[in-house]
Amino acid sequence: MDTPSFSISPAPRIVFGENKADDFGGLVAELAGRDAALLIVADPGIPDIAQRIVKGLKGSGARIALYDDIRSDPMSRQVDGAAEAARRHGASCVIGVGGGSALDTAKFAAAIAPGGEPAEFYALAAKPFPNRPLVKICIPTTAGTGSETTRVSVFSTREGIKLWAWGDALRADLALLDPTLTVGLPPGLTAATGVDALVHAIEACTIKRANPLNDAVCYHAIRLVVRHLKTAVEQPGDLKARGAMQIAAAAAGIGIDNSGTGIGHAIGHALGTVARVHHGRAVGLALRAALAWNAEETPARHAAVSAAMGISTAGRRTSAVAADLGEAYDRFVRDVGLEVSLKQDGLAAQDLDRLVETTLAPENKPMRDANCRAPTPADLRRICHEILTAA
Ligand SMILES: [Zn+2]
């Protein structure tokens, strides 16, 4: 029997539906109690949605405060600011509204607010979180990061280094998925965040800790992204496509929460540190350069990904099906509009040493080690060179 032993962690309660955000006071009262003090941590770029969420809380009797000092790739001081705002307000519940940055900040602030230590104290899961985190609700306005279903928060230190925190205290109590909240997301961000979900799903079902039960969730996420991302990019108001992408992102989040991510995220985080490349695009480009090489190592796992992507498998050898995956993935990410060249980000071949060194930093080790194929120094240089010179 070659099925590995595995364990599946509980997912947050997930509520899905169009316009659910307009009336969820009852749900909040159930989780946080009636008349609770709530802190909404919202992306400052979406004031209309933040107002809609405040209105949607009518009926909960809640006292509401808003914190919106968030930027893309949140800094530890913003997490500390949100935790301080939660303490000042006496909040028992923190509601994150926005993309991955807002959700990561909200979850992290809710986890550390009951203690006195700053965010960086908890970096890389080195120290346990305080007991009794505040109630956490995630309301994503993008479809990709999966923060609503993971136990991870990513943040940057004062020095600009991208780190992560992990633990049960970072699992949301409720993920509220309302596809109408994502229709305003511009095409470029729709594509980049959607590709992030695709990379989560592919990495989670191909890395060392992959397991068959979790794989099923990942394959479904891959099918949904392949079927619906282009429509979501080209027809932003298509609620069917937007809803399918939200489900894909939440499913892929469950996927990585149960098995992790691989080399795409190791190099992708390095691209974030080196040049602040958007996370979804960064991991998308990193996996683009590594996928065919990964597929050589574990053809059966990658042939299953090929099948989920719609590549014909009938009567063909597993290795041949797996070998098609790199090209099919490249075609897909270009087709949804992902810019593969990093020229506009100020990166070129001369940045190779810096990218390799940052990928080898300790914070990226768990992702490097989890990958299905261990890169030699020469492999890593070749993959990073391919990323920096892609056109
Ligand atoms: Zn990601």
Coordinates of C-alpha atoms and ligand atoms in Angstrom, one line a residue:
M1 CA 0.0 0.0 0.0
D2 CA 1.6 3.3 -1.0
T3 CA -1.0 5.7 0.5
P4 CA 0.9 7.8 3.0
S5 CA -0.4 8.4 6.5
F6 CA -2.1 11.8 6.8
S7 CA -4.4 14.0 8.8
I8 CA -6.9 16.5 7.6
S9 CA -7.5 19.7 9.7
P10 CA -10.9 21.3 10.2
A11 CA -11.7 24.1 7.8
P12 CA -13.5 27.3 9.0
R13 CA -17.2 27.5 8.8
I14 CA -17.8 28.6 5.2
V15 CA -20.9 30.5 4.1
F16 CA -21.3 31.2 0.4
G17 CA -23.9 33.1 -1.6
E18 CA -24.6 36.2 -3.6
N19 CA -25.4 39.3 -1.3
K20 CA -24.7 37.3 1.8
A21 CA -22.6 40.3 3.0
D22 CA -25.7 42.5 3.1
D23 CA -27.2 40.6 6.0
F24 CA -24.9 38.6 8.3
G25 CA -25.5 40.3 11.6
G26 CA -27.1 37.1 12.9
L27 CA -24.1 35.0 12.1
V28 CA -21.8 37.4 13.8
A29 CA -24.0 37.5 16.9
E30 CA -23.9 33.7 16.9
L31 CA -20.1 33.7 16.9
A32 CA -19.2 36.8 19.0
G33 CA -22.4 37.3 21.0
R34 CA -25.0 40.0 20.7
D35 CA -23.9 43.6 21.2
A36 CA -20.3 42.6 20.8
A37 CA -17.5 45.1 20.0
L38 CA -16.2 44.5 16.5
L39 CA -13.1 45.7 14.7
I40 CA -13.3 45.8 10.9
V41 CA -9.9 45.6 9.3
A42 CA -10.4 46.7 5.7
D43 CA -8.4 47.5 2.7
P44 CA -8.4 51.3 2.3
G45 CA -9.0 51.0 -1.5
I46 CA -12.5 49.7 -1.1
P47 CA -14.4 52.2 1.1
D48 CA -17.8 51.3 -0.5
I49 CA -17.4 47.6 0.4
A50 CA -16.4 48.5 3.9
Q51 CA -19.6 50.6 4.3
R52 CA -21.6 47.7 2.8
I53 CA -20.2 45.4 5.4
V54 CA -21.1 47.9 8.2
K55 CA -24.6 48.0 6.9
G56 CA -24.7 44.2 6.6
L57 CA -24.1 44.0 10.3
K58 CA -27.3 45.7 11.2
G59 CA -29.2 43.6 13.6
S60 CA -26.2 42.3 15.4
G61 CA -26.3 45.2 17.8
A62 CA -22.6 45.5 17.5
R63 CA -20.4 48.4 18.3
I64 CA -18.2 48.8 15.3
A65 CA -14.7 50.4 14.8
L66 CA -12.8 50.5 11.5
Y67 CA -9.0 50.0 11.0
D68 CA -7.7 50.6 7.5
D69 CA -4.0 51.2 7.7
I70 CA -3.3 48.3 5.4
R71 CA -1.1 48.1 2.3
S72 CA -0.4 45.3 -0.1
D73 CA 2.3 43.0 1.6
P74 CA 1.4 44.2 5.2
M75 CA 4.1 45.3 7.5
S76 CA 4.4 43.9 11.0
R77 CA 3.7 47.4 12.4
Q78 CA 0.3 47.4 10.6
V79 CA -0.6 44.1 12.3
D80 CA 0.6 45.7 15.6
G81 CA -1.6 48.7 14.9
A82 CA -4.6 46.6 14.2
A83 CA -4.1 44.5 17.4
E84 CA -3.8 47.8 19.4
A85 CA -7.0 49.1 17.8
A86 CA -8.7 45.8 18.8
R87 CA -7.5 46.2 22.4
R88 CA -8.5 49.9 22.6
H89 CA -12.0 49.1 21.2
G90 CA -12.4 46.1 23.6
A91 CA -13.2 44.0 20.5
S92 CA -14.1 40.4 20.9
C93 CA -14.2 39.8 17.1
V94 CA -12.1 41.0 14.2
I95 CA -13.5 41.1 10.7
G96 CA -11.1 41.2 7.8
V97 CA -12.4 42.7 4.5
G98 CA -10.3 42.8 1.4
G99 CA -7.6 40.8 -0.3
G100 CA -5.0 38.5 1.3
S101 CA -3.2 41.5 2.9
A102 CA -6.3 42.6 4.9
L103 CA -7.3 39.1 5.8
D104 CA -3.8 38.2 6.9
T105 CA -3.6 41.4 9.0
A106 CA -7.0 40.8 10.6
K107 CA -6.4 37.2 11.5
F108 CA -2.9 37.9 12.9
A109 CA -4.2 40.9 14.9
A110 CA -7.0 38.8 16.4
A111 CA -4.5 36.1 17.4
I112 CA -2.0 38.4 19.1
A113 CA -4.4 41.1 20.6
P114 CA -4.9 39.1 23.9
G115 CA -1.1 39.1 24.5
G116 CA 1.3 41.9 24.9
E117 CA 4.0 40.9 22.3
P118 CA 4.3 42.4 18.8
A119 CA 3.7 40.5 15.6
E120 CA 7.4 39.8 14.9
F121 CA 7.6 37.9 18.1
Y122 CA 5.5 35.2 16.5
A123 CA 7.3 35.0 13.2
L124 CA 8.0 31.6 11.6
A125 CA 5.9 29.8 14.4
A126 CA 8.9 30.2 16.8
K127 CA 6.6 31.1 19.7
P128 CA 3.1 29.9 20.6
F129 CA 0.2 32.4 20.3
P130 CA -1.6 33.7 23.4
N131 CA -4.6 31.6 24.6
R132 CA -8.1 32.7 23.5
P133 CA -7.7 34.5 20.2
L134 CA -10.5 36.9 19.3
V135 CA -13.2 35.6 16.9
K136 CA -12.0 35.9 13.3
I137 CA -14.2 36.5 10.3
C138 CA -12.8 36.7 6.8
I139 CA -14.7 38.4 4.0
P140 CA -12.5 38.2 0.8
T141 CA -12.9 40.7 -2.0
T142 CA -10.4 38.8 -4.2
A143 CA -10.3 35.2 -5.2
G144 CA -6.9 33.6 -4.8
T145 CA -5.0 34.0 -1.6
G146 CA -7.0 31.4 0.4
S147 CA -6.2 33.2 3.6
E148 CA -9.9 32.7 4.6
T149 CA -9.3 28.9 4.8
T150 CA -5.6 28.7 5.9
R151 CA -3.8 29.1 9.3
V152 CA -1.1 31.3 7.8
S153 CA -0.5 35.1 7.8
V154 CA 2.2 36.5 5.6
F155 CA 3.8 39.9 6.6
S156 CA 7.0 41.9 6.1
T157 CA 9.4 43.0 8.9
R158 CA 10.6 46.5 9.4
E159 CA 13.6 45.6 7.2
G160 CA 11.2 44.5 4.4
I161 CA 11.8 40.8 4.7
K162 CA 8.8 38.7 3.9
L163 CA 8.0 36.3 6.8
W164 CA 5.0 34.2 7.8
A165 CA 3.2 33.2 11.0
W166 CA 1.3 29.9 11.4
G167 CA -0.9 28.3 13.9
D168 CA -4.5 27.2 14.9
A169 CA -5.0 30.7 16.3
L170 CA -4.9 32.0 12.7
R171 CA -7.8 29.9 11.5
A172 CA -10.9 32.0 10.7
D173 CA -14.1 31.1 12.6
L174 CA -16.1 32.1 9.6
A175 CA -15.3 32.6 5.9
L176 CA -18.1 34.6 4.2
L177 CA -17.9 34.2 0.4
D178 CA -20.0 36.7 -1.5
P179 CA -19.2 36.8 -5.2
T180 CA -20.7 40.2 -5.6
L181 CA -17.8 41.6 -3.5
T182 CA -15.3 40.6 -6.2
V183 CA -16.9 42.2 -9.3
G184 CA -14.9 45.4 -8.8
L185 CA -11.5 43.7 -8.9
P186 CA -9.6 44.9 -12.0
P187 CA -8.6 42.3 -14.6
G188 CA -4.9 42.3 -13.8
L189 CA -5.5 41.5 -10.1
T190 CA -8.3 39.0 -11.0
A191 CA -5.7 37.2 -13.1
A192 CA -2.8 37.4 -10.6
T193 CA -4.9 36.3 -7.6
G194 CA -6.6 33.6 -9.6
V195 CA -3.2 32.2 -10.7
D196 CA -2.2 32.2 -7.0
A197 CA -5.2 29.8 -6.3
L198 CA -4.1 27.6 -9.2
V199 CA -0.5 27.5 -7.9
H200 CA -1.8 26.6 -4.4
A201 CA -3.8 23.8 -5.8
I202 CA -1.0 22.4 -8.0
E203 CA 1.6 22.6 -5.3
A204 CA -0.6 21.1 -2.6
C205 CA -1.3 18.0 -4.6
T206 CA 2.2 17.4 -5.9
I207 CA 4.5 18.2 -2.9
K208 CA 5.9 15.6 -0.6
R209 CA 3.1 15.7 2.0
A210 CA 0.3 15.4 -0.6
N211 CA -2.4 12.9 0.3
P212 CA -5.3 11.5 -1.7
L213 CA -8.2 13.1 0.3
N214 CA -6.6 16.5 0.0
D215 CA -5.7 15.9 -3.6
A216 CA -9.4 15.7 -4.5
V217 CA -10.0 19.2 -3.2
C218 CA -7.0 20.4 -5.1
Y219 CA -8.1 18.8 -8.4
H220 CA -11.5 20.4 -8.1
A221 CA -9.9 23.8 -7.5
I222 CA -7.7 23.4 -10.6
R223 CA -10.7 22.5 -12.7
L224 CA -12.6 25.5 -11.5
V225 CA -9.7 27.9 -12.2
V226 CA -9.1 26.5 -15.6
R227 CA -12.8 26.7 -16.5
H228 CA -13.7 30.2 -15.0
L229 CA -10.7 32.5 -14.5
K230 CA -10.6 33.8 -18.1
T231 CA -14.3 34.7 -17.9
A232 CA -13.8 36.4 -14.6
V233 CA -11.0 38.5 -16.1
E234 CA -12.8 39.4 -19.3
Q235 CA -16.4 39.7 -17.9
P236 CA -15.9 41.1 -14.4
G237 CA -19.7 41.1 -13.7
D238 CA -20.2 37.4 -14.4
L239 CA -21.2 36.2 -11.0
K240 CA -21.1 32.6 -11.9
A241 CA -17.4 32.9 -12.8
R242 CA -16.7 35.1 -9.8
G243 CA -18.4 32.6 -7.5
A244 CA -16.6 29.6 -9.0
M245 CA -13.3 31.5 -8.5
Q246 CA -14.1 32.2 -4.8
I247 CA -14.9 28.5 -4.3
A248 CA -11.6 27.5 -6.1
A249 CA -9.6 29.9 -3.9
A250 CA -11.2 28.6 -0.7
A251 CA -10.7 25.0 -1.8
A252 CA -7.0 25.6 -2.7
G253 CA -6.6 27.3 0.6
I254 CA -7.8 24.1 2.3
G255 CA -5.4 22.3 0.0
I256 CA -2.3 24.2 1.2
D257 CA -3.5 24.3 4.8
N258 CA -3.3 20.5 4.8
S259 CA -0.2 19.8 2.8
G260 CA 1.7 23.1 2.2
T261 CA 3.3 24.8 -0.8
G262 CA 6.5 24.1 -2.7
I263 CA 9.2 25.8 -4.8
G264 CA 6.8 28.2 -6.5
H265 CA 6.1 29.8 -3.1
A266 CA 9.8 29.6 -2.0
I267 CA 10.9 31.6 -5.1
G268 CA 7.7 33.6 -5.2
H269 CA 8.2 34.9 -1.6
A270 CA 11.8 35.8 -2.6
L271 CA 10.5 37.8 -5.6
G272 CA 8.3 39.6 -3.1
T273 CA 11.2 40.5 -0.9
V274 CA 13.6 41.4 -3.8
A275 CA 11.2 43.5 -5.9
R276 CA 7.8 43.5 -4.3
V277 CA 6.4 41.5 -7.2
H278 CA 2.6 40.9 -6.5
H279 CA 2.3 37.6 -4.6
G280 CA 0.0 35.9 -7.1
R281 CA 2.0 36.8 -10.1
A282 CA 5.3 36.0 -8.4
V283 CA 4.3 32.4 -7.5
G284 CA 2.7 32.0 -10.9
L285 CA 5.9 33.0 -12.7
A286 CA 8.1 30.9 -10.3
L287 CA 6.0 27.7 -10.9
R288 CA 6.0 28.4 -14.6
A289 CA 9.7 28.0 -14.6
A290 CA 9.8 24.9 -12.3
L291 CA 6.7 22.9 -13.3
A292 CA 8.1 20.8 -16.1
W293 CA 11.2 20.0 -14.0
N294 CA 8.9 19.0 -11.1
A295 CA 6.9 16.8 -13.5
E296 CA 10.0 14.8 -14.5
E297 CA 10.4 13.8 -10.8
T298 CA 6.8 12.7 -10.0
P299 CA 5.1 12.1 -13.3
A300 CA 2.0 10.3 -11.9
R301 CA 1.1 13.2 -9.6
H302 CA 1.7 15.7 -12.4
A303 CA -0.3 13.6 -14.9
A304 CA -3.3 13.9 -12.5
V305 CA -2.8 17.7 -12.6
S306 CA -2.7 17.6 -16.4
A307 CA -6.0 15.7 -16.4
A308 CA -7.5 18.3 -14.1
M309 CA -6.3 21.0 -16.5
G310 CA -8.1 19.3 -19.3
I311 CA -5.1 17.8 -21.1
S312 CA -6.0 14.6 -23.0
T313 CA -4.8 11.5 -21.2
A314 CA -6.6 8.8 -23.2
G315 CA -4.2 5.9 -24.2
R316 CA -1.1 8.0 -23.4
R317 CA 1.8 7.2 -21.1
T318 CA 1.8 8.9 -17.8
S319 CA 5.2 10.5 -18.5
A320 CA 4.0 11.9 -21.8
V321 CA 0.9 13.4 -20.1
A322 CA 3.0 14.9 -17.3
A323 CA 5.5 16.3 -19.9
D324 CA 2.7 18.4 -21.5
L325 CA 1.9 20.2 -18.3
G326 CA 4.6 22.8 -18.4
E327 CA 3.5 24.1 -21.8
A328 CA -0.2 23.9 -21.0
Y329 CA 0.4 25.9 -17.8
D330 CA 2.4 28.5 -19.7
R331 CA -0.4 28.9 -22.3
F332 CA -3.0 29.2 -19.6
V333 CA -1.3 32.0 -17.5
R334 CA -0.5 34.0 -20.7
D335 CA -4.1 33.5 -21.9
V336 CA -5.6 35.0 -18.7
G337 CA -3.3 38.0 -19.2
L338 CA -0.4 37.4 -16.7
E339 CA 2.6 39.4 -17.6
V340 CA 5.5 36.9 -17.6
S341 CA 8.3 39.4 -18.2
L342 CA 9.8 40.9 -15.0
K343 CA 11.4 43.9 -16.9
Q344 CA 8.7 46.3 -15.8
D345 CA 9.5 45.2 -12.2
G346 CA 13.1 46.3 -12.7
L347 CA 14.5 42.7 -12.7
A348 CA 16.9 41.1 -15.1
A349 CA 19.6 38.4 -15.4
Q350 CA 22.0 40.4 -13.2
D351 CA 19.6 40.0 -10.2
L352 CA 20.2 36.2 -10.3
D353 CA 22.5 36.0 -7.3
R354 CA 20.2 38.1 -5.2
L355 CA 17.1 36.0 -6.1
V356 CA 18.9 32.7 -5.5
E357 CA 20.3 33.9 -2.1
T358 CA 16.8 35.2 -1.0
T359 CA 15.2 31.9 -2.1
L360 CA 17.8 30.1 0.1
A361 CA 17.0 32.3 3.2
P362 CA 15.7 30.3 6.2
E363 CA 12.1 31.7 6.0
N364 CA 11.7 29.9 2.6
K365 CA 13.2 26.6 3.8
P366 CA 9.9 24.9 4.6
M367 CA 8.6 25.5 1.1
R368 CA 11.9 24.4 -0.5
D369 CA 12.0 21.2 1.6
A370 CA 8.4 20.4 0.9
N371 CA 8.8 20.5 -2.9
C372 CA 8.5 17.1 -4.7
R373 CA 12.0 17.6 -6.1
A374 CA 15.0 18.9 -4.2
P375 CA 16.8 21.5 -6.3
T376 CA 20.6 21.3 -6.6
P377 CA 22.3 24.7 -6.6
A378 CA 22.6 24.4 -10.4
D379 CA 18.8 23.6 -10.7
L380 CA 17.9 26.6 -8.6
R381 CA 20.1 29.0 -10.6
R382 CA 18.6 27.6 -13.9
I383 CA 15.0 28.1 -12.7
C384 CA 15.7 31.6 -11.3
H385 CA 17.5 32.6 -14.5
E386 CA 14.5 31.4 -16.5
I387 CA 12.2 33.5 -14.3
L388 CA 14.3 36.6 -14.6
T389 CA 14.7 36.4 -18.4
A390 CA 11.2 35.2 -19.4
A391 CA 9.7 37.1 -22.3
Ligands
ZN1 ZN 0.1 32.0 -2.6

